[in-house]
mmCIF file with all atom_site columns, C-alpha atoms in Angstrom:
data_model
loop_
_atom_site.group_PDB
_atom_site.id
_atom_site.type_symbol
_atom_site.label_atom_id
_atom_site.label_alt_id
_atom_site.label_comp_id
_atom_site.label_asym_id
_atom_site.label_entity_id
_atom_site.label_seq_id
_atom_site.pdbx_PDB_ins_code
_atom_site.Cartn_x
_atom_site.Cartn_y
_atom_site.Cartn_z
_atom_site.occupancy
_atom_site.B_iso_or_equiv
_atom_site.pdbx_formal_charge
_atom_site.auth_seq_id
_atom_site.auth_comp_id
_atom_site.auth_asym_id
_atom_site.auth_atom_id
_atom_site.pdbx_PDB_model_num
ATOM 1   C CA . MET E 1 1   ? 0.248   36.242  -11.326 1.00 56.00 ? 1290 MET E CA 1
ATOM 2   C CA . LYS E 1 2   ? 1.933   35.312  -8.061  1.00 52.00 ? 1291 LYS E CA 1
ATOM 3   C CA . ASP E 1 3   ? -1.261  36.058  -6.123  1.00 49.00 ? 1292 ASP E CA 1
ATOM 4   C CA . ARG E 1 4   ? -3.174  33.800  -8.499  1.00 53.00 ? 1293 ARG E CA 1
ATOM 5   C CA . GLU E 1 5   ? -0.643  30.995  -8.051  1.00 46.00 ? 1294 GLU E CA 1
ATOM 6   C CA . ASN E 1 6   ? -0.875  31.331  -4.279  1.00 42.00 ? 1295 ASN E CA 1
ATOM 7   C CA . LEU E 1 7   ? -4.680  31.226  -4.441  1.00 38.00 ? 1296 LEU E CA 1
ATOM 8   C CA . ASP E 1 8   ? -4.603  28.094  -6.632  1.00 45.00 ? 1297 ASP E CA 1
ATOM 9   C CA . ARG E 1 9   ? -2.239  26.414  -4.195  1.00 45.00 ? 1298 ARG E CA 1
ATOM 10  C CA . LEU E 1 10  ? -4.415  27.321  -1.228  1.00 42.00 ? 1299 LEU E CA 1
ATOM 11  C CA . GLN E 1 11  ? -7.486  25.935  -2.995  1.00 41.00 ? 1300 GLN E CA 1
ATOM 12  C CA . LYS E 1 12  ? -5.659  22.705  -3.766  1.00 40.00 ? 1301 LYS E CA 1
ATOM 13  C CA . ALA E 1 13  ? -4.424  22.460  -0.195  1.00 39.00 ? 1302 ALA E CA 1
ATOM 14  C CA . TRP E 1 14  ? -7.976  22.911  1.103   1.00 34.00 ? 1303 TRP E CA 1
ATOM 15  C CA . THR E 1 15  ? -9.284  20.206  -1.231  1.00 39.00 ? 1304 THR E CA 1
ATOM 16  C CA . VAL E 1 16  ? -6.531  17.838  -0.109  1.00 37.00 ? 1305 VAL E CA 1
ATOM 17  C CA . PHE E 1 17  ? -7.263  18.623  3.544   1.00 37.00 ? 1306 PHE E CA 1
ATOM 18  C CA . ARG E 1 18  ? -10.982 17.918  3.096   1.00 38.00 ? 1307 ARG E CA 1
ATOM 19  C CA . SER E 1 19  ? -10.267 14.681  1.224   1.00 39.00 ? 1308 SER E CA 1
ATOM 20  C CA . ALA E 1 20  ? -7.832  13.552  3.915   1.00 43.00 ? 1309 ALA E CA 1
ATOM 21  C CA . ARG E 1 21  ? -10.396 14.196  6.653   1.00 41.00 ? 1310 ARG E CA 1
ATOM 22  C CA . TRP E 1 22  ? -13.018 12.298  4.660   1.00 39.00 ? 1311 TRP E CA 1
ATOM 23  C CA . LEU E 1 23  ? -10.673 9.350   4.120   1.00 46.00 ? 1312 LEU E CA 1
ATOM 24  C CA . GLU E 1 24  ? -9.876  9.247   7.828   1.00 50.00 ? 1313 GLU E CA 1
ATOM 25  C CA . ALA E 1 25  ? -13.568 9.063   8.686   1.00 42.00 ? 1314 ALA E CA 1
ATOM 26  C CA . GLY E 1 26  ? -14.695 6.974   5.722   1.00 46.00 ? 1315 GLY E CA 1
ATOM 27  C CA . GLN E 1 27  ? -12.278 4.075   5.605   1.00 53.00 ? 1316 GLN E CA 1
ATOM 28  C CA . TYR E 1 28  ? -13.509 0.920   3.838   1.00 48.00 ? 1317 TYR E CA 1
ATOM 29  C CA . SER E 1 29  ? -15.719 3.073   1.586   1.00 57.00 ? 1318 SER E CA 1
ATOM 30  C CA . GLY E 1 30  ? -13.967 2.503   -1.720  1.00 61.00 ? 1319 GLY E CA 1
ATOM 31  C CA . ASN E 1 31  ? -14.572 6.041   -2.998  1.00 64.00 ? 1320 ASN E CA 1
ATOM 32  C CA . TYR E 1 32  ? -11.297 6.272   -4.868  1.00 72.00 ? 1321 TYR E CA 1
ATOM 33  C CA . GLY E 1 33  ? -12.198 9.651   -6.353  1.00 70.00 ? 1322 GLY E CA 1
ATOM 34  C CA . ARG E 1 34  ? -11.206 11.146  -3.019  1.00 73.00 ? 1323 ARG E CA 1
ATOM 35  C CA . MET E 1 35  ? -7.873  9.383   -3.343  1.00 75.00 ? 1324 MET E CA 1
ATOM 36  C CA . GLU E 1 36  ? -7.294  11.031  -6.727  1.00 78.00 ? 1325 GLU E CA 1
ATOM 37  C CA . ARG E 1 37  ? -7.973  14.471  -5.255  1.00 79.00 ? 1326 ARG E CA 1
ATOM 38  C CA . MET E 1 38  ? -5.329  13.855  -2.601  1.00 81.00 ? 1327 MET E CA 1
ATOM 39  C CA . TYR E 1 39  ? -2.729  14.085  -5.381  1.00 87.00 ? 1328 TYR E CA 1
ATOM 40  C CA . LEU E 1 40  ? -3.559  17.676  -6.313  1.00 83.00 ? 1329 LEU E CA 1
ATOM 41  C CA . LEU E 1 41  ? -0.449  18.349  -4.250  1.00 85.00 ? 1330 LEU E CA 1
ATOM 42  C CA . GLU E 1 42  ? 2.704   16.264  -4.352  1.00 89.00 ? 1331 GLU E CA 1
ATOM 43  C CA . ASP E 1 43  ? 3.431   13.887  -1.484  1.00 89.00 ? 1332 ASP E CA 1
ATOM 44  C CA . PRO E 1 44  ? 0.063   14.299  0.273   1.00 87.00 ? 1333 PRO E CA 1
ATOM 45  C CA . TRP E 1 45  ? 0.917   11.464  2.680   1.00 81.00 ? 1334 TRP E CA 1
ATOM 46  C CA . LYS E 1 46  ? 4.254   13.016  3.752   1.00 90.00 ? 1335 LYS E CA 1
ATOM 47  C CA . LEU E 1 47  ? 6.149   9.921   2.656   1.00 92.00 ? 1336 LEU E CA 1
ATOM 48  C CA . ALA E 1 48  ? 9.339   11.917  2.229   1.00 94.00 ? 1337 ALA E CA 1
ATOM 49  C CA . SER E 1 49  ? 9.535   12.351  6.011   1.00 95.00 ? 1338 SER E CA 1
ATOM 50  C CA . PRO E 1 50  ? 12.213  10.643  8.160   1.00 96.00 ? 1339 PRO E CA 1
ATOM 51  C CA . ARG E 1 51  ? 9.464   8.644   9.881   1.00 95.00 ? 1340 ARG E CA 1
ATOM 52  C CA . GLU E 1 52  ? 8.253   7.130   6.634   1.00 96.00 ? 1341 GLU E CA 1
ATOM 53  C CA . SER E 1 53  ? 11.810  6.506   5.455   1.00 97.00 ? 1342 SER E CA 1
ATOM 54  C CA . ALA E 1 54  ? 12.294  4.515   8.653   1.00 97.00 ? 1343 ALA E CA 1
ATOM 55  C CA . ARG E 1 55  ? 9.121   2.535   7.919   1.00 97.00 ? 1344 ARG E CA 1
ATOM 56  C CA . PHE E 1 56  ? 10.400  1.735   4.434   1.00 98.00 ? 1345 PHE E CA 1
ATOM 57  C CA . ALA E 1 57  ? 13.673  0.463   5.882   1.00 98.00 ? 1346 ALA E CA 1
ATOM 58  C CA . LEU E 1 58  ? 11.857  -1.675  8.465   1.00 98.00 ? 1347 LEU E CA 1
ATOM 59  C CA . THR E 1 59  ? 9.649   -3.127  5.737   1.00 98.00 ? 1348 THR E CA 1
ATOM 60  C CA . ASN E 1 60  ? 12.653  -3.972  3.576   1.00 98.00 ? 1349 ASN E CA 1
ATOM 61  C CA . ALA E 1 61  ? 14.297  -5.724  6.512   1.00 98.00 ? 1350 ALA E CA 1
ATOM 62  C CA . VAL E 1 62  ? 11.223  -7.932  6.928   1.00 98.00 ? 1351 VAL E CA 1
ATOM 63  C CA . ILE E 1 63  ? 11.062  -8.688  3.200   1.00 98.00 ? 1352 ILE E CA 1
ATOM 64  C CA . ALA E 1 64  ? 14.733  -9.691  3.204   1.00 98.00 ? 1353 ALA E CA 1
ATOM 65  C CA . GLN E 1 65  ? 13.842  -12.322 5.804   1.00 98.00 ? 1354 GLN E CA 1
ATOM 66  C CA . ILE E 1 66  ? 10.555  -13.653 4.391   1.00 98.00 ? 1355 ILE E CA 1
ATOM 67  C CA . ALA E 1 67  ? 11.463  -13.508 0.675   1.00 98.00 ? 1356 ALA E CA 1
ATOM 68  C CA . PRO E 1 68  ? 15.274  -13.392 0.505   1.00 97.00 ? 1357 PRO E CA 1
ATOM 69  C CA . ASN E 1 69  ? 15.450  -14.198 -3.205  1.00 95.00 ? 1358 ASN E CA 1
ATOM 70  C CA . CYS E 1 70  ? 12.471  -12.169 -4.366  1.00 98.00 ? 1359 CYS E CA 1
ATOM 71  C CA . ALA E 1 71  ? 12.419  -11.863 -8.137  1.00 98.00 ? 1360 ALA E CA 1
ATOM 72  C CA . ALA E 1 72  ? 8.981   -10.316 -8.637  1.00 98.00 ? 1361 ALA E CA 1
ATOM 73  C CA . LEU E 1 73  ? 7.110   -8.158  -6.131  1.00 98.00 ? 1362 LEU E CA 1
ATOM 74  C CA . LEU E 1 74  ? 3.637   -6.678  -6.511  1.00 98.00 ? 1363 LEU E CA 1
ATOM 75  C CA . GLU E 1 75  ? 3.058   -3.454  -4.585  1.00 98.00 ? 1364 GLU E CA 1
ATOM 76  C CA . ILE E 1 76  ? -0.567  -2.533  -3.888  1.00 98.00 ? 1365 ILE E CA 1
ATOM 77  C CA . GLY E 1 77  ? -1.159  1.210   -3.576  1.00 95.00 ? 1366 GLY E CA 1
ATOM 78  C CA . SER E 1 78  ? 2.188   2.313   -4.984  1.00 97.00 ? 1367 SER E CA 1
ATOM 79  C CA . GLY E 1 79  ? 1.280   6.013   -4.892  1.00 95.00 ? 1368 GLY E CA 1
ATOM 80  C CA . GLU E 1 80  ? 4.010   8.307   -6.197  1.00 96.00 ? 1369 GLU E CA 1
ATOM 81  C CA . GLY E 1 81  ? 6.623   5.542   -6.079  1.00 97.00 ? 1370 GLY E CA 1
ATOM 82  C CA . MET E 1 82  ? 8.419   6.615   -2.910  1.00 97.00 ? 1371 MET E CA 1
ATOM 83  C CA . GLN E 1 83  ? 8.309   3.187   -1.290  1.00 98.00 ? 1372 GLN E CA 1
ATOM 84  C CA . THR E 1 84  ? 8.673   1.538   -4.697  1.00 98.00 ? 1373 THR E CA 1
ATOM 85  C CA . LYS E 1 85  ? 12.211  2.927   -4.953  1.00 98.00 ? 1374 LYS E CA 1
ATOM 86  C CA . GLU E 1 86  ? 13.065  1.171   -1.715  1.00 98.00 ? 1375 GLU E CA 1
ATOM 87  C CA . LEU E 1 87  ? 11.347  -2.091  -2.666  1.00 98.00 ? 1376 LEU E CA 1
ATOM 88  C CA . LEU E 1 88  ? 13.600  -2.300  -5.723  1.00 98.00 ? 1377 LEU E CA 1
ATOM 89  C CA . LYS E 1 89  ? 16.456  -2.876  -3.268  1.00 98.00 ? 1378 LYS E CA 1
ATOM 90  C CA . VAL E 1 90  ? 14.924  -6.172  -2.100  1.00 98.00 ? 1379 VAL E CA 1
ATOM 91  C CA . SER E 1 91  ? 13.307  -7.445  -5.303  1.00 98.00 ? 1380 SER E CA 1
ATOM 92  C CA . ARG E 1 92  ? 14.700  -7.724  -8.798  1.00 98.00 ? 1381 ARG E CA 1
ATOM 93  C CA . SER E 1 93  ? 11.458  -6.357  -10.244 1.00 98.00 ? 1382 SER E CA 1
ATOM 94  C CA . VAL E 1 94  ? 8.546   -4.407  -8.769  1.00 98.00 ? 1383 VAL E CA 1
ATOM 95  C CA . THR E 1 95  ? 5.095   -3.842  -10.258 1.00 98.00 ? 1384 THR E CA 1
ATOM 96  C CA . GLY E 1 96  ? 2.879   -1.243  -8.629  1.00 98.00 ? 1385 GLY E CA 1
ATOM 97  C CA . ILE E 1 97  ? -0.895  -0.942  -8.861  1.00 98.00 ? 1386 ILE E CA 1
ATOM 98  C CA . GLU E 1 98  ? -2.316  2.489   -8.036  1.00 96.00 ? 1387 GLU E CA 1
ATOM 99  C CA . VAL E 1 99  ? -5.786  3.991   -8.540  1.00 93.00 ? 1388 VAL E CA 1
ATOM 100 C CA . SER E 1 100 ? -4.493  7.509   -9.211  1.00 92.00 ? 1389 SER E CA 1
ATOM 101 C CA . GLY E 1 101 ? -3.224  8.219   -12.703 1.00 94.00 ? 1390 GLY E CA 1
ATOM 102 C CA . VAL E 1 102 ? -1.593  11.432  -11.447 1.00 94.00 ? 1391 VAL E CA 1
ATOM 103 C CA . ALA E 1 103 ? 0.315   9.495   -8.798  1.00 95.00 ? 1392 ALA E CA 1
ATOM 104 C CA . VAL E 1 104 ? 1.450   6.935   -11.363 1.00 97.00 ? 1393 VAL E CA 1
ATOM 105 C CA . GLU E 1 105 ? 2.886   9.668   -13.604 1.00 97.00 ? 1394 GLU E CA 1
ATOM 106 C CA . ARG E 1 106 ? 4.986   10.871  -10.673 1.00 96.00 ? 1395 ARG E CA 1
ATOM 107 C CA . ALA E 1 107 ? 5.913   7.319   -9.724  1.00 98.00 ? 1396 ALA E CA 1
ATOM 108 C CA . GLN E 1 108 ? 7.253   6.618   -13.188 1.00 98.00 ? 1397 GLN E CA 1
ATOM 109 C CA . ARG E 1 109 ? 9.640   9.542   -12.760 1.00 97.00 ? 1398 ARG E CA 1
ATOM 110 C CA . ALA E 1 110 ? 10.589  8.569   -9.212  1.00 97.00 ? 1399 ALA E CA 1
ATOM 111 C CA . ALA E 1 111 ? 11.184  4.868   -9.918  1.00 98.00 ? 1400 ALA E CA 1
ATOM 112 C CA . PRO E 1 112 ? 11.733  4.381   -13.668 1.00 98.00 ? 1401 PRO E CA 1
ATOM 113 C CA . ALA E 1 113 ? 13.017  0.833   -13.141 1.00 98.00 ? 1402 ALA E CA 1
ATOM 114 C CA . ALA E 1 114 ? 9.606   -0.279  -11.840 1.00 98.00 ? 1403 ALA E CA 1
ATOM 115 C CA . GLU E 1 115 ? 6.386   -0.991  -13.715 1.00 98.00 ? 1404 GLU E CA 1
ATOM 116 C CA . PHE E 1 116 ? 3.187   0.845   -12.786 1.00 98.00 ? 1405 PHE E CA 1
ATOM 117 C CA . ILE E 1 117 ? -0.416  0.059   -13.648 1.00 98.00 ? 1406 ILE E CA 1
ATOM 118 C CA . VAL E 1 118 ? -3.379  2.374   -13.087 1.00 97.00 ? 1407 VAL E CA 1
ATOM 119 C CA . GLY E 1 119 ? -6.252  0.461   -11.532 1.00 95.00 ? 1408 GLY E CA 1
ATOM 120 C CA . ARG E 1 120 ? -7.901  -0.885  -8.404  1.00 93.00 ? 1409 ARG E CA 1
ATOM 121 C CA . ALA E 1 121 ? -6.386  -3.666  -6.342  1.00 93.00 ? 1410 ALA E CA 1
ATOM 122 C CA . GLU E 1 122 ? -9.751  -5.419  -6.492  1.00 92.00 ? 1411 GLU E CA 1
ATOM 123 C CA . ASP E 1 123 ? -9.225  -5.751  -10.262 1.00 95.00 ? 1412 ASP E CA 1
ATOM 124 C CA . ALA E 1 124 ? -5.653  -7.043  -10.018 1.00 96.00 ? 1413 ALA E CA 1
ATOM 125 C CA . ARG E 1 125 ? -6.421  -10.414 -11.607 1.00 95.00 ? 1414 ARG E CA 1
ATOM 126 C CA . ALA E 1 126 ? -7.930  -8.735  -14.664 1.00 96.00 ? 1415 ALA E CA 1
ATOM 127 C CA . LEU E 1 127 ? -5.101  -6.194  -14.837 1.00 97.00 ? 1416 LEU E CA 1
ATOM 128 C CA . LEU E 1 128 ? -2.323  -8.771  -14.534 1.00 98.00 ? 1417 LEU E CA 1
ATOM 129 C CA . GLY E 1 129 ? -3.738  -11.776 -16.361 1.00 95.00 ? 1418 GLY E CA 1
ATOM 130 C CA . ALA E 1 130 ? -1.738  -14.938 -15.738 1.00 96.00 ? 1419 ALA E CA 1
ATOM 131 C CA . ARG E 1 131 ? 1.212   -13.177 -14.111 1.00 97.00 ? 1420 ARG E CA 1
ATOM 132 C CA . ARG E 1 132 ? 2.297   -14.332 -10.658 1.00 98.00 ? 1421 ARG E CA 1
ATOM 133 C CA . PHE E 1 133 ? 4.656   -12.851 -8.079  1.00 98.00 ? 1422 PHE E CA 1
ATOM 134 C CA . ASP E 1 134 ? 6.882   -14.026 -5.250  1.00 98.00 ? 1423 ASP E CA 1
ATOM 135 C CA . LEU E 1 135 ? 5.412   -11.497 -2.823  1.00 98.00 ? 1424 LEU E CA 1
ATOM 136 C CA . VAL E 1 136 ? 2.568   -8.983  -2.621  1.00 98.00 ? 1425 VAL E CA 1
ATOM 137 C CA . THR E 1 137 ? 2.889   -5.979  -0.314  1.00 98.00 ? 1426 THR E CA 1
ATOM 138 C CA . ALA E 1 138 ? -0.111  -4.035  0.979   1.00 98.00 ? 1427 ALA E CA 1
ATOM 139 C CA . CYS E 1 139 ? 1.409   -1.287  3.105   1.00 97.00 ? 1428 CYS E CA 1
ATOM 140 C CA . GLU E 1 140 ? -0.991  1.190   4.696   1.00 94.00 ? 1429 GLU E CA 1
ATOM 141 C CA . VAL E 1 141 ? -3.722  0.565   2.117   1.00 92.00 ? 1430 VAL E CA 1
ATOM 142 C CA . LEU E 1 142 ? -6.182  -2.086  3.293   1.00 91.00 ? 1431 LEU E CA 1
ATOM 143 C CA . TYR E 1 143 ? -8.187  0.299   5.448   1.00 85.00 ? 1432 TYR E CA 1
ATOM 144 C CA . TYR E 1 144 ? -9.293  2.120   2.271   1.00 84.00 ? 1433 TYR E CA 1
ATOM 145 C CA . ALA E 1 145 ? -10.700 -1.039  0.656   1.00 86.00 ? 1434 ALA E CA 1
ATOM 146 C CA . PRO E 1 146 ? -14.502 -1.385  0.518   1.00 86.00 ? 1435 PRO E CA 1
ATOM 147 C CA . ASP E 1 147 ? -14.259 -5.182  0.882   1.00 90.00 ? 1436 ASP E CA 1
ATOM 148 C CA . VAL E 1 148 ? -11.076 -6.277  2.633   1.00 92.00 ? 1437 VAL E CA 1
ATOM 149 C CA . GLU E 1 149 ? -11.863 -9.999  2.456   1.00 94.00 ? 1438 GLU E CA 1
ATOM 150 C CA . ASN E 1 150 ? -12.432 -9.854  -1.297  1.00 93.00 ? 1439 ASN E CA 1
ATOM 151 C CA . MET E 1 151 ? -9.245  -7.881  -1.863  1.00 94.00 ? 1440 MET E CA 1
ATOM 152 C CA . LEU E 1 152 ? -7.187  -10.325 0.188   1.00 96.00 ? 1441 LEU E CA 1
ATOM 153 C CA . ALA E 1 153 ? -8.658  -13.282 -1.700  1.00 96.00 ? 1442 ALA E CA 1
ATOM 154 C CA . THR E 1 154 ? -7.605  -11.615 -4.959  1.00 96.00 ? 1443 THR E CA 1
ATOM 155 C CA . LEU E 1 155 ? -4.084  -11.008 -3.701  1.00 97.00 ? 1444 LEU E CA 1
ATOM 156 C CA . GLN E 1 156 ? -3.774  -14.581 -2.423  1.00 97.00 ? 1445 GLN E CA 1
ATOM 157 C CA . SER E 1 157 ? -4.311  -15.795 -5.984  1.00 97.00 ? 1446 SER E CA 1
ATOM 158 C CA . LEU E 1 158 ? -1.317  -13.777 -7.195  1.00 98.00 ? 1447 LEU E CA 1
ATOM 159 C CA . ALA E 1 159 ? 1.505   -14.829 -4.856  1.00 98.00 ? 1448 ALA E CA 1
ATOM 160 C CA . PRO E 1 160 ? 2.380   -17.407 -2.187  1.00 98.00 ? 1449 PRO E CA 1
ATOM 161 C CA . ARG E 1 161 ? 3.115   -14.627 0.321   1.00 98.00 ? 1450 ARG E CA 1
ATOM 162 C CA . ILE E 1 162 ? 1.390   -11.371 1.286   1.00 98.00 ? 1451 ILE E CA 1
ATOM 163 C CA . LEU E 1 163 ? 2.904   -8.788  3.604   1.00 98.00 ? 1452 LEU E CA 1
ATOM 164 C CA . VAL E 1 164 ? 0.453   -6.344  5.204   1.00 98.00 ? 1453 VAL E CA 1
ATOM 165 C CA . THR E 1 165 ? 1.538   -3.380  7.280   1.00 97.00 ? 1454 THR E CA 1
ATOM 166 C CA . SER E 1 166 ? -0.603  -0.846  9.110   1.00 95.00 ? 1455 SER E CA 1
ATOM 167 C CA . TYR E 1 167 ? -0.248  1.912   11.653  1.00 92.00 ? 1456 TYR E CA 1
ATOM 168 C CA . GLU E 1 168 ? -1.179  0.541   15.065  1.00 93.00 ? 1457 GLU E CA 1
ATOM 169 C CA . LYS E 1 169 ? -4.232  2.788   15.409  1.00 87.00 ? 1458 LYS E CA 1
ATOM 170 C CA . ARG E 1 170 ? -5.755  1.494   12.198  1.00 86.00 ? 1459 ARG E CA 1
ATOM 171 C CA . ALA E 1 171 ? -4.363  -2.026  12.480  1.00 89.00 ? 1460 ALA E CA 1
ATOM 172 C CA . LYS E 1 172 ? -6.736  -2.774  15.336  1.00 85.00 ? 1461 LYS E CA 1
ATOM 173 C CA . ARG E 1 173 ? -9.658  -2.353  12.935  1.00 85.00 ? 1462 ARG E CA 1
ATOM 174 C CA . LEU E 1 174 ? -8.018  -4.608  10.357  1.00 90.00 ? 1463 LEU E CA 1
ATOM 175 C CA . SER E 1 175 ? -6.808  -7.422  12.596  1.00 92.00 ? 1464 SER E CA 1
ATOM 176 C CA . ARG E 1 176 ? -9.950  -9.565  12.313  1.00 93.00 ? 1465 ARG E CA 1
ATOM 177 C CA . HIS E 1 177 ? -9.343  -9.843  8.566   1.00 95.00 ? 1466 HIS E CA 1
ATOM 178 C CA . LEU E 1 178 ? -5.767  -11.025 9.122   1.00 96.00 ? 1467 LEU E CA 1
ATOM 179 C CA . GLU E 1 179 ? -6.482  -14.139 11.138  1.00 93.00 ? 1468 GLU E CA 1
ATOM 180 C CA . GLY E 1 180 ? -7.063  -17.748 10.204  1.00 91.00 ? 1469 GLY E CA 1
ATOM 181 C CA . PRO E 1 181 ? -5.168  -20.250 8.048   1.00 95.00 ? 1470 PRO E CA 1
ATOM 182 C CA . GLY E 1 182 ? -1.892  -18.965 6.684   1.00 97.00 ? 1471 GLY E CA 1
ATOM 183 C CA . TRP E 1 183 ? -1.840  -15.695 8.643   1.00 98.00 ? 1472 TRP E CA 1
ATOM 184 C CA . LYS E 1 184 ? 0.806   -14.774 11.190  1.00 97.00 ? 1473 LYS E CA 1
ATOM 185 C CA . ARG E 1 185 ? 1.388   -11.544 13.045  1.00 97.00 ? 1474 ARG E CA 1
ATOM 186 C CA . LEU E 1 186 ? 5.036   -10.561 12.968  1.00 97.00 ? 1475 LEU E CA 1
ATOM 187 C CA . GLU E 1 187 ? 6.998   -8.347  15.333  1.00 94.00 ? 1476 GLU E CA 1
ATOM 188 C CA . THR E 1 188 ? 5.586   -4.847  15.910  1.00 96.00 ? 1477 THR E CA 1
ATOM 189 C CA . MET E 1 189 ? 7.936   -2.236  14.472  1.00 96.00 ? 1478 MET E CA 1
ATOM 190 C CA . GLU E 1 190 ? 8.560   1.204   15.982  1.00 96.00 ? 1479 GLU E CA 1
ATOM 191 C CA . ALA E 1 191 ? 10.264  4.407   14.848  1.00 95.00 ? 1480 ALA E CA 1
ATOM 192 C CA . TYR E 1 192 ? 9.846   8.110   15.595  1.00 94.00 ? 1481 TYR E CA 1
ATOM 193 C CA . GLY E 1 193 ? 7.199   7.377   18.184  1.00 94.00 ? 1482 GLY E CA 1
ATOM 194 C CA . MET E 1 194 ? 4.996   5.431   15.752  1.00 94.00 ? 1483 MET E CA 1
ATOM 195 C CA . ARG E 1 195 ? 4.204   1.724   15.851  1.00 96.00 ? 1484 ARG E CA 1
ATOM 196 C CA . TRP E 1 196 ? 3.312   -0.483  12.895  1.00 96.00 ? 1485 TRP E CA 1
ATOM 197 C CA . TRP E 1 197 ? 1.780   -3.942  12.896  1.00 97.00 ? 1486 TRP E CA 1
ATOM 198 C CA . PHE E 1 198 ? 3.132   -6.425  10.337  1.00 98.00 ? 1487 PHE E CA 1
ATOM 199 C CA . TYR E 1 199 ? 1.176   -9.468  9.137   1.00 98.00 ? 1488 TYR E CA 1
ATOM 200 C CA . LEU E 1 200 ? 2.335   -12.239 6.828   1.00 98.00 ? 1489 LEU E CA 1
ATOM 201 C CA . TRP E 1 201 ? 0.182   -14.682 4.900   1.00 98.00 ? 1490 TRP E CA 1
ATOM 202 C CA . CYS E 1 202 ? 1.766   -17.797 3.396   1.00 98.00 ? 1491 CYS E CA 1
ATOM 203 C CA . ALA E 1 203 ? 0.043   -20.217 1.073   1.00 97.00 ? 1492 ALA E CA 1
ATOM 204 C CA . PRO E 1 204 ? -0.118  -23.780 2.389   1.00 92.00 ? 1493 PRO E CA 1
ATOM 205 C CA . GLU E 1 205 ? 2.589   -26.146 1.241   1.00 81.00 ? 1494 GLU E CA 1
ATOM 206 C CA . PRO E 1 206 ? 1.258   -28.742 -1.229  1.00 70.00 ? 1495 PRO E CA 1
ATOM 207 C CA . SER E 1 207 ? 0.750   -32.139 0.329   1.00 56.00 ? 1496 SER E CA 1
ATOM 208 C CA . LEU E 1 208 ? 1.562   -35.479 -1.306  1.00 52.00 ? 1497 LEU E CA 1
ATOM 209 C CA . ALA E 1 209 ? -2.116  -35.842 -2.144  1.00 54.00 ? 1498 ALA E CA 1
ATOM 210 C CA . ASP E 1 210 ? -1.854  -32.734 -4.335  1.00 54.00 ? 1499 ASP E CA 1
ATOM 211 C CA . TRP E 1 211 ? 0.791   -34.242 -6.616  1.00 52.00 ? 1500 TRP E CA 1
ATOM 212 C CA . PRO E 1 212 ? -0.409  -36.006 -9.772  1.00 55.00 ? 1501 PRO E CA 1
ATOM 213 C CA . GLN E 1 213 ? -0.394  -39.792 -9.476  1.00 53.00 ? 1502 GLN E CA 1
#
């Protein structure tokens, strides 16, 4: 029995390894089936590591500055809820959207105070209806989107602020999507030898011409 369990674990680990290599090479593909296979093992992204805990803390510090009275936060790519637990410290409510049903089951156990929805970020408007949020976070997820511009347009319809974070290596490929009206690159954050780029989008303030006469 123990040999069988070890074999099953090795097979799962191999599948996760192959999926991770494919995701690294095939960013922007939108094949979310590979993402689901990553969750054959718990914590496939090593988010329980000290490095990722430091990233969570840095992200919370930024949110405390850009949305100090956040009442409703939408987290894109909430995974197993590890960062969700931290986001609940800077927002009174957190809703996570995640493509993996397996990850959402684990997230509900990890962060029972949050709400989780299984689905694609591209479908957020349909999933959420008329709901709106104070802030949307997209941390380490945009490079898996098949159409970054379309996803960002969807997220911009859901909140007046979007916070995007990305590892420096991958951020360089994303930066062209995070320019133009409303976008601002924030301070680069560093911990445990890793650097992350932070971007903030803010909706334009309504002008007098926008008010009803």
